[in-house]
Short mmCIF file of C-alpha atoms in Angstrom, two decimals:
data_model
loop_
_atom_site.label_atom_id
_atom_site.label_comp_id
_atom_site.label_asym_id
_atom_site.label_seq_id
_atom_site.Cartn_x
_atom_site.Cartn_y
_atom_site.Cartn_z
CA MET V 1 43.25 -18.89 -5.01
CA LYS V 2 41.27 -16.98 -2.55
CA ASP V 3 39.46 -18.21 0.71
CA ILE V 4 37.24 -16.63 3.37
CA LYS V 5 38.43 -15.74 6.96
CA LYS V 6 36.67 -17.80 9.66
CA THR V 7 34.35 -16.14 12.14
CA LEU V 8 35.10 -15.86 15.93
CA PHE V 9 32.71 -18.62 16.89
CA MET V 10 34.20 -21.01 13.77
CA LYS V 11 37.76 -20.59 15.30
CA GLU V 12 36.27 -21.51 18.70
CA ALA V 13 34.71 -24.65 16.98
CA ALA V 14 38.12 -25.48 15.48
CA SER V 15 39.63 -25.97 18.95
CA GLY V 16 37.67 -29.42 19.24
CA LYS V 17 38.25 -32.60 17.35
CA SER V 18 37.34 -32.75 13.55
CA HIS V 19 36.42 -35.48 11.28
CA ASN V 20 37.01 -35.89 7.58
CA ILE V 21 34.54 -34.82 5.00
CA LEU V 22 32.48 -38.04 4.90
CA VAL V 23 32.41 -38.74 8.59
CA GLU V 24 30.90 -34.99 8.79
CA ILE V 25 28.46 -35.62 6.06
CA CYS V 26 27.22 -39.13 7.67
CA ILE V 27 26.77 -37.28 10.92
CA ALA V 28 24.54 -34.65 9.33
CA VAL V 29 22.69 -37.48 7.57
CA LEU V 30 22.31 -39.30 10.87
CA LEU V 31 21.05 -36.22 12.77
CA PHE V 32 18.57 -35.39 10.07
CA PHE V 33 17.14 -39.14 10.28
CA ILE V 34 16.94 -39.14 13.89
CA ALA V 35 15.09 -35.60 13.73
CA SER V 36 12.71 -36.95 11.17
CA VAL V 37 11.78 -40.23 13.13
CA ALA V 38 11.16 -37.84 16.36
CA MET V 39 9.09 -35.28 14.18
CA GLY V 40 7.10 -38.26 12.74
CA LEU V 41 6.37 -39.35 16.19
CA VAL V 42 4.97 -36.12 17.25
CA GLN V 43 2.83 -35.93 14.06
CA ILE V 44 1.45 -39.19 14.80
CA PRO V 45 -1.35 -37.87 17.10
CA ALA V 46 -2.39 -35.00 14.54
CA LEU V 47 -2.46 -37.34 11.69
CA THR V 48 -4.84 -39.98 13.88
CA ALA V 49 -7.08 -37.20 14.76
CA TYR V 50 -7.24 -36.20 10.91
CA LEU V 51 -7.79 -39.72 9.80
CA LEU V 52 -10.48 -40.63 12.34
CA SER V 53 -12.23 -37.55 11.20
CA ASN V 54 -12.18 -38.30 7.67
CA GLU V 55 -15.30 -40.07 6.15
CA ASP V 56 -13.54 -41.84 3.27
CA TYR V 57 -10.80 -43.19 5.57
CA MET V 58 -13.56 -44.26 8.10
CA SER V 59 -15.59 -46.02 5.56
CA MET V 60 -12.67 -48.17 4.23
CA LEU V 61 -11.72 -48.83 7.95
CA LEU V 62 -15.16 -50.08 8.70
CA ALA V 63 -15.57 -52.09 5.28
CA GLY V 64 -12.22 -53.62 6.00
CA ARG V 65 -11.26 -52.81 2.38
CA LEU V 66 -8.30 -50.72 1.15
CA ASP V 67 -9.13 -48.35 -1.90
CA THR V 68 -5.65 -47.15 -3.25
CA GLN V 69 -7.32 -44.01 -4.97
CA LYS V 70 -9.13 -42.96 -1.97
CA MET V 71 -6.04 -43.29 0.35
CA LEU V 72 -3.95 -41.22 -2.08
CA SER V 73 -6.88 -38.57 -1.86
CA VAL V 74 -7.03 -38.54 1.88
CA PHE V 75 -3.32 -38.06 2.13
CA SER V 76 -3.09 -35.54 -0.69
CA ASN V 77 -5.72 -33.31 1.07
CA ILE V 78 -4.21 -32.94 4.53
CA PRO V 79 -5.57 -30.19 6.29
CA GLU V 80 -3.46 -26.96 6.86
CA TRP V 81 -3.51 -27.18 10.51
CA ILE V 82 -1.43 -30.39 10.04
CA MET V 83 0.95 -28.84 7.82
CA ILE V 84 1.58 -26.08 10.64
CA VAL V 85 2.01 -29.00 13.12
CA MET V 86 4.70 -30.37 10.81
CA LEU V 87 6.60 -26.90 10.77
CA PHE V 88 6.48 -26.51 14.64
CA ALA V 89 7.96 -30.11 14.78
CA GLU V 90 11.00 -28.73 13.04
CA ILE V 91 12.08 -27.44 16.46
CA LEU V 92 13.35 -31.06 17.21
CA LEU V 93 15.78 -30.89 14.51
CA THR V 94 17.42 -27.82 16.05
CA LEU V 95 17.30 -29.41 19.29
CA ILE V 96 18.88 -32.63 18.45
CA VAL V 97 21.82 -30.86 16.56
CA MET V 98 22.40 -28.76 19.69
CA LEU V 99 22.38 -31.64 21.74
CA TYR V 100 24.77 -33.69 19.80
CA CYS V 101 27.34 -30.77 19.66
CA ARG V 102 27.03 -30.14 23.35
CA PHE V 103 27.19 -33.74 24.66
CA PHE V 104 29.07 -35.60 21.98
CA GLU V 105 31.52 -32.90 20.60
CA LYS V 106 31.65 -30.83 23.66
CA ARG V 107 30.98 -27.65 21.93
CA LYS V 108 29.31 -24.53 23.08
CA PHE V 109 26.00 -23.45 21.35
CA SER V 110 27.73 -20.38 20.37
CA THR V 111 29.92 -22.52 17.82
CA LEU V 112 26.80 -23.17 15.94
CA GLY V 113 26.37 -19.31 15.28
CA PHE V 114 23.97 -18.46 18.08
CA VAL V 115 26.02 -15.34 19.12
CA LYS V 116 24.31 -13.36 21.82
CA LYS V 117 25.63 -9.95 20.63
CA GLY V 118 23.04 -8.13 18.68
CA MET V 119 21.11 -11.12 17.95
CA VAL V 120 17.87 -9.14 17.88
CA LYS V 121 19.06 -6.50 15.52
CA GLN V 122 20.48 -9.32 13.09
CA TYR V 123 17.30 -11.25 13.21
CA LEU V 124 15.38 -8.37 12.21
CA THR V 125 17.61 -7.38 9.46
CA GLY V 126 17.40 -11.02 8.12
CA ILE V 127 13.50 -10.70 8.11
CA ILE V 128 13.58 -7.58 6.13
CA ALA V 129 16.02 -8.76 3.68
CA GLY V 130 14.30 -11.99 3.32
CA ALA V 131 10.97 -10.14 2.44
CA VAL V 132 12.78 -7.80 0.04
CA ALA V 133 14.66 -10.49 -1.81
CA PHE V 134 11.74 -12.57 -2.52
CA SER V 135 9.50 -9.51 -3.52
CA ILE V 136 12.06 -8.72 -6.19
CA VAL V 137 11.82 -12.47 -7.46
CA TYR V 138 8.06 -12.00 -7.64
CA LEU V 139 8.55 -8.71 -9.39
CA LEU V 140 10.67 -10.17 -12.08
CA CYS V 141 8.12 -12.71 -12.88
CA LEU V 142 5.53 -10.25 -13.06
CA VAL V 143 7.57 -8.34 -15.44
CA THR V 144 8.16 -11.19 -17.81
CA GLY V 145 4.71 -12.38 -17.70
CA SER V 146 5.56 -15.75 -16.20
CA ILE V 147 2.87 -15.22 -13.55
CA LYS V 148 -0.09 -13.40 -13.10
CA TYR V 149 -1.54 -11.59 -10.01
CA GLU V 150 -4.87 -12.67 -9.42
CA GLY V 151 -5.73 -10.01 -6.47
CA ILE V 152 -6.40 -10.58 -2.75
CA ALA V 153 -7.18 -14.25 -1.92
CA ALA V 154 -11.09 -14.76 -1.42
CA SER V 155 -10.71 -16.49 1.80
CA ILE V 156 -7.95 -15.71 4.63
CA SER V 157 -7.71 -17.03 7.91
CA PRO V 158 -5.59 -14.83 10.13
CA LEU V 159 -5.26 -17.57 12.49
CA TYR V 160 -3.64 -19.90 9.97
CA ILE V 161 -1.29 -17.02 8.39
CA ILE V 162 0.05 -16.50 12.03
CA GLY V 163 0.60 -20.26 12.62
CA TYR V 164 2.29 -20.42 9.37
CA PHE V 165 4.53 -17.46 10.18
CA LEU V 166 5.71 -18.83 13.52
CA GLY V 167 6.11 -22.56 12.03
CA TYR V 168 8.39 -21.13 9.48
CA LEU V 169 10.63 -19.22 11.87
CA LEU V 170 11.15 -22.77 13.34
CA GLN V 171 11.56 -24.42 10.10
CA GLY V 172 13.95 -21.99 8.47
CA MET V 173 16.25 -21.77 11.47
CA ALA V 174 16.17 -25.55 11.71
CA GLU V 175 17.75 -26.23 8.40
CA GLU V 176 20.43 -23.41 8.89
CA VAL V 177 21.29 -24.92 12.15
CA LEU V 178 21.86 -28.33 10.27
CA CYS V 179 23.39 -27.30 7.20
CA ARG V 180 25.23 -24.16 8.16
CA GLY V 181 25.66 -24.05 11.78
CA TYR V 182 26.65 -27.62 12.18
CA LEU V 183 27.82 -28.98 8.85
CA MET V 184 29.48 -26.04 7.38
CA VAL V 185 31.19 -24.89 10.68
CA SER V 186 32.37 -28.53 11.39
CA LEU V 187 33.85 -28.86 7.97
CA SER V 188 35.75 -25.71 8.48
CA ARG V 189 37.63 -27.39 11.24
CA ARG V 190 39.73 -29.28 8.98
CA TYR V 191 39.09 -27.71 5.43
CA HIS V 192 38.92 -24.32 3.72
CA VAL V 193 36.11 -22.18 4.40
CA THR V 194 35.18 -22.26 0.45
CA LEU V 195 35.11 -26.17 0.45
CA ALA V 196 32.95 -26.04 3.66
CA ILE V 197 30.54 -23.85 1.86
CA THR V 198 30.28 -25.87 -1.18
CA ALA V 199 30.03 -29.28 0.62
CA SER V 200 27.26 -28.11 2.86
CA SER V 201 25.34 -26.21 0.02
CA LEU V 202 25.28 -29.34 -1.83
CA PHE V 203 23.99 -31.33 1.20
CA PHE V 204 21.50 -28.70 1.61
CA ALA V 205 20.08 -28.90 -2.14
CA PHE V 206 19.77 -32.78 -1.95
CA LEU V 207 17.83 -32.83 1.41
CA HIS V 208 14.92 -31.37 -0.97
CA SER V 209 15.29 -34.41 -3.39
CA GLY V 210 11.82 -35.61 -2.10
CA ASN V 211 9.96 -32.63 -3.12
CA SER V 212 7.43 -32.40 -5.75
CA GLY V 213 8.44 -30.92 -9.05
CA VAL V 214 12.15 -30.57 -8.19
CA SER V 215 14.36 -30.13 -11.31
CA SER V 216 17.92 -29.50 -12.41
CA LEU V 217 17.45 -25.89 -12.03
CA ALA V 218 15.89 -26.16 -8.82
CA TYR V 219 18.81 -28.23 -7.68
CA LEU V 220 21.00 -25.27 -8.74
CA ASN V 221 18.96 -22.80 -7.08
CA LEU V 222 18.86 -24.50 -3.88
CA PHE V 223 22.75 -24.83 -3.87
CA LEU V 224 22.93 -21.21 -4.61
CA PHE V 225 20.58 -20.20 -1.79
CA GLY V 226 22.90 -22.50 0.41
CA VAL V 227 26.05 -20.38 -0.58
CA PHE V 228 24.25 -17.26 0.02
CA ALA V 229 22.97 -18.26 3.33
CA SER V 230 26.52 -19.38 4.28
CA LEU V 231 27.94 -16.11 3.23
CA LEU V 232 25.41 -14.30 5.30
CA LEU V 233 26.64 -16.26 8.29
CA LEU V 234 30.18 -15.47 7.65
CA ASP V 235 29.75 -11.65 6.87
CA PHE V 236 27.54 -11.09 9.93
CA GLY V 237 29.38 -13.42 12.19
CA ASN V 238 25.90 -15.38 13.43
CA ILE V 239 23.37 -17.64 12.35
CA TRP V 240 20.20 -15.36 13.38
CA ILE V 241 20.48 -13.27 10.07
CA ALA V 242 20.73 -16.54 8.10
CA GLY V 243 17.87 -18.30 9.89
CA ALA V 244 15.59 -15.11 9.65
CA PHE V 245 16.28 -14.62 6.16
CA HIS V 246 15.54 -18.34 5.19
CA SER V 247 12.11 -18.43 7.43
CA ILE V 248 10.96 -15.08 6.05
CA TRP V 249 11.70 -16.38 2.33
CA ASN V 250 9.45 -19.20 2.69
CA PHE V 251 6.84 -17.44 4.59
CA VAL V 252 6.42 -14.78 1.94
CA GLN V 253 6.44 -16.81 -1.06
CA GLY V 254 3.86 -19.06 0.35
CA ASN V 255 1.50 -17.36 2.59
CA ILE V 256 1.84 -13.70 1.33
CA TYR V 257 2.11 -14.33 -2.64
CA GLY V 258 0.52 -17.58 -2.62
CA VAL V 259 3.18 -19.72 -4.71
CA GLN V 260 4.65 -23.20 -4.01
CA VAL V 261 7.28 -23.50 -1.03
CA SER V 262 10.04 -26.08 -2.63
CA GLY V 263 7.06 -27.96 -4.20
CA ILE V 264 4.73 -27.48 -1.42
CA ARG V 265 1.39 -25.97 -2.06
CA VAL V 266 0.13 -23.61 0.68
CA SER V 267 -3.66 -22.61 0.00
CA ASN V 268 -4.11 -19.99 2.79
CA SER V 269 -2.28 -17.01 1.44
CA VAL V 270 -2.93 -13.17 1.54
CA MET V 271 -2.60 -12.79 -2.50
CA SER V 272 -3.61 -15.11 -5.21
CA THR V 273 -1.02 -15.95 -8.13
CA SER V 274 -1.28 -18.07 -11.28
CA TYR V 275 1.34 -19.46 -13.47
CA THR V 276 1.70 -18.74 -17.15
CA ASP V 277 1.94 -21.87 -19.23
CA GLY V 278 5.23 -22.51 -21.14
CA MET V 279 7.11 -20.15 -18.66
CA GLU V 280 8.25 -22.65 -16.31
CA PHE V 281 11.81 -22.04 -16.93
CA ILE V 282 11.21 -18.49 -15.35
CA ASN V 283 8.57 -19.19 -12.72
CA GLY V 284 9.81 -22.56 -11.73
CA GLY V 285 6.60 -24.57 -12.67
CA ALA V 286 5.34 -27.21 -10.08
CA PHE V 287 8.39 -26.65 -7.48
CA GLY V 288 7.64 -22.91 -7.33
CA MET V 289 9.77 -19.96 -8.14
CA GLU V 290 12.87 -21.58 -6.50
CA GLY V 291 12.91 -23.77 -9.49
CA GLY V 292 13.05 -20.83 -11.94
CA LEU V 293 15.51 -18.42 -13.28
CA ALA V 294 14.16 -15.26 -11.57
CA VAL V 295 15.50 -16.96 -8.28
CA THR V 296 18.67 -17.69 -9.90
CA LEU V 297 19.35 -13.92 -10.85
CA VAL V 298 18.25 -12.68 -7.56
CA VAL V 299 20.42 -15.18 -5.55
CA MET V 300 23.51 -14.84 -7.54
CA ALA V 301 23.14 -11.02 -7.10
CA GLY V 302 22.95 -11.38 -3.35
CA ILE V 303 26.16 -13.78 -3.50
CA ALA V 304 28.07 -10.96 -5.54
CA LEU V 305 26.96 -8.11 -3.05
CA LEU V 306 28.04 -10.37 -0.09
CA CYS V 307 31.61 -11.15 -1.79
CA ILE V 308 32.26 -7.61 -2.63
CA HIS V 309 31.38 -6.54 1.24
CA LEU V 310 33.62 -9.44 2.49
CA TYR V 311 36.34 -8.40 0.15
CA LYS V 312 36.05 -4.66 1.33
CA LYS V 313 36.37 -5.82 4.83
CA GLY V 314 39.45 -7.97 4.22
CA ASP V 315 37.86 -11.13 5.06
CA ILE V 316 38.63 -12.73 1.36
CA ILE V 317 42.42 -13.61 1.52
CA ASP V 318 44.90 -15.62 -0.34
CA ILE V 319 44.29 -19.35 0.48
CA ASN V 320 48.04 -19.70 1.64
CA VAL V 321 47.54 -16.96 4.35
CA THR V 322 44.32 -18.80 5.46
CA GLY V 323 46.33 -21.93 5.66
CA GLN V 324 48.87 -20.40 7.82
CA GLU V 325 46.78 -18.48 9.94
CA GLU V 326 43.39 -20.40 10.42
CA TYR V 327 43.90 -24.03 10.03
CA SER V 328 47.54 -24.90 11.64
CA HIS V 329 46.95 -24.01 15.20
CA GLN V 330 49.79 -26.37 16.26
CA GLY V 331 52.16 -24.61 13.54
CA VAL V 332 51.08 -21.06 15.14
CA GLN V 333 52.20 -22.38 18.61
CA ALA V 334 55.18 -23.83 17.29
CA ALA V 335 56.16 -20.90 15.37
CA GLY V 336 55.61 -18.65 18.62
CA ASN V 337 57.77 -21.03 20.83
CA GLU V 338 60.44 -20.77 18.22
CA GLU V 339 60.33 -17.11 18.06
CA ILE V 340 60.93 -17.16 21.81
CA SER V 341 63.62 -19.58 21.43
CA GLN V 342 65.40 -17.37 18.88
CA ALA V 343 65.35 -14.25 21.02
CA PRO V 344 68.96 -12.58 21.61
CA GLU V 345 71.15 -14.84 23.62
CA ASN V 346 72.20 -11.84 26.19
CA THR V 347 68.34 -11.42 27.09
CA THR V 348 68.98 -13.71 30.33
CA ALA V 349 71.94 -11.55 31.03
CA ILE V 350 69.99 -8.22 30.73
CA GLN V 351 67.34 -9.60 32.85
CA GLN V 352 69.87 -10.66 35.50
CA ASP V 353 71.47 -7.21 35.41
CA MET V 354 68.18 -5.52 35.84
CA GLN V 355 67.59 -7.59 38.74
CA ASP V 356 70.97 -7.22 40.34
CA ASN V 357 70.48 -3.53 40.00
CA VAL V 358 67.08 -3.50 41.77
CA HIS V 359 68.72 -5.83 44.64
CA GLU V 360 71.68 -3.39 44.88
CA GLN V 361 69.34 -0.24 45.38
CA ASP V 362 67.25 -2.31 48.09
CA VAL V 363 70.48 -3.12 49.85
CA GLN V 364 71.68 0.56 49.82
CA MET V 365 68.30 1.80 50.85
CA PHE V 366 68.39 -0.31 53.97
CA GLN V 367 72.08 0.11 54.73
CA LYS V 368 71.10 3.96 54.78
CA ALA V 369 68.24 3.43 57.09
CA ASP V 370 70.38 1.68 59.47
CA GLU V 371 72.86 4.79 59.73
CA PRO V 372 72.30 7.04 62.40
CA GLU V 373 70.50 10.43 61.48
CA GLU V 374 72.50 13.64 61.45
CA THR V 375 71.21 16.45 63.75
CA ASP V 376 72.05 20.06 64.19
CA ILE V 377 72.50 21.85 67.58
CA ASN V 378 68.63 22.38 67.63
CA ASN V 379 68.26 18.41 67.31
CA ASN V 380 66.62 18.87 63.73
CA ILE V 381 67.20 16.08 61.36
CA ILE V 382 69.45 16.77 58.49
CA ILE V 383 68.63 14.49 55.34
CA ASN V 384 71.41 12.87 53.78
CA LYS V 385 70.95 14.21 50.07
CA ASP V 386 73.54 11.48 48.95
CA ALA V 387 71.15 8.65 50.02
CA ASN V 388 69.83 6.42 46.90
CA VAL V 389 65.87 6.49 47.37
CA LEU V 390 63.88 3.56 45.94
CA ASP V 391 60.17 3.98 46.18
CA SER V 392 57.14 1.56 45.12
CA GLU V 393 56.94 3.30 41.78
CA VAL V 394 60.62 2.33 40.83
CA ILE V 395 59.95 -1.09 41.92
CA LYS V 396 56.94 -1.32 39.74
CA ASN V 397 58.92 0.22 36.72
CA ASN V 398 61.64 -1.99 36.97
CA ASN V 399 59.56 -5.20 37.55
CA ALA V 400 57.42 -4.25 34.45
CA SER V 401 60.71 -3.69 32.45
CA ILE V 402 61.85 -7.17 33.40
CA GLN V 403 58.64 -8.54 32.63
CA ALA V 404 58.58 -6.93 29.17
CA GLY V 405 62.13 -8.21 28.78
CA GLU V 406 60.77 -11.91 29.24
CA ASN V 407 58.05 -11.69 26.89
CA THR V 408 59.76 -9.64 24.06
CA GLY V 409 63.39 -10.33 24.56
CA SER V 410 64.04 -6.66 24.06
CA GLN V 411 67.08 -4.93 25.51
CA ASN V 412 65.22 -2.16 27.55
CA SER V 413 67.16 -0.56 30.27
CA VAL V 414 65.71 -0.27 33.88
CA GLN V 415 64.18 3.11 34.39
CA GLN V 416 66.47 4.75 36.75
CA THR V 417 64.67 7.05 39.35
CA SER V 418 66.19 9.60 41.97
CA PHE V 419 65.25 12.42 43.90
CA ASP V 420 66.06 16.09 42.95
CA GLU V 421 68.32 17.48 45.59
CA SER V 422 66.58 20.96 45.32
CA TYR V 423 63.49 19.35 46.39
CA PHE V 424 64.92 19.00 50.15
CA LYS V 425 66.29 22.50 50.36
CA ASP V 426 64.51 24.87 52.39
#
């Protein structure tokens, strides 16, 4: 059975305390709930301003009568600027997850995948890849006749387009931080990476259960998208590329091509697209293309390409190897200690001999230094050619050999150094 190697930041996260799979999922649910409440509080002023400016709502409020049909109409026609506010509020989810990891689990932000090295390049790569991937989905739907391109939209507001773009950058990253950066990485501390990918992708899929038009195929596609995003994170070693891919995927389908984003209709888009009746199996119907077969094919192709790339890099290995090298840190340390304890029994004796040799040369050097110098009749100093000379380089070499012997238990002999007598001849 195969598994995937953990990234460096996942190994760093594994140094902390881990929880079982149920506890980790419960923590993720709790973080999502807290973030949802916080986002709701942020949205209250925007909703209040909208309701106070809505004539139907104000008429019901002044009359003291609640008309259910009118209330449904009021909330179903929420203006787009409130949708943008809701997208911007998603940053609270990212912040809450980061704060929980930092102060409760004592984890660095890098363990969520926020690796600084190459972050700009990876983010731009994710944006390009996400735009291309969904464009392929759109092309498949066009070729099959499941959608119709209606041309450029009649009314386009550049300000709204920019607002949606910035909002989706926050929204896509927030979901990646919760589902991949937190949940998948946290599960990988105790379980195999493949299980962590599976569990976090299921969690990601069921987060969309409340969206309009969700179907069995939509759940499958959401799960596959979660697997794809997880492999992106593992292959490139950071969350930037996964967050960018997710963000631009949502923005392109909603505000460029004009289709539903996971069941949410966005009216302000560059292009106008209509759906062909009876082709919901391909175009996704009310849920949008994420509920159709076109997305299934493209995401599965992406998963296959990433798996091939991981395999070529040697990051897909046998599960028993993964268990030995990735998950048993105490076992690795114990094995290292055992290897040291099983070094040759004469290692200590060899080290002692080397130390004695150095000490003996020191003694000889100082003894020779105390002997009177020989002079000739002209009072010129005569060098004693039989003296043992020990300079600083010899000491360094001997100390390095001793240290190497302590670390490896090898029987390396001390390097013997002496002067060439011919050097002293006139």
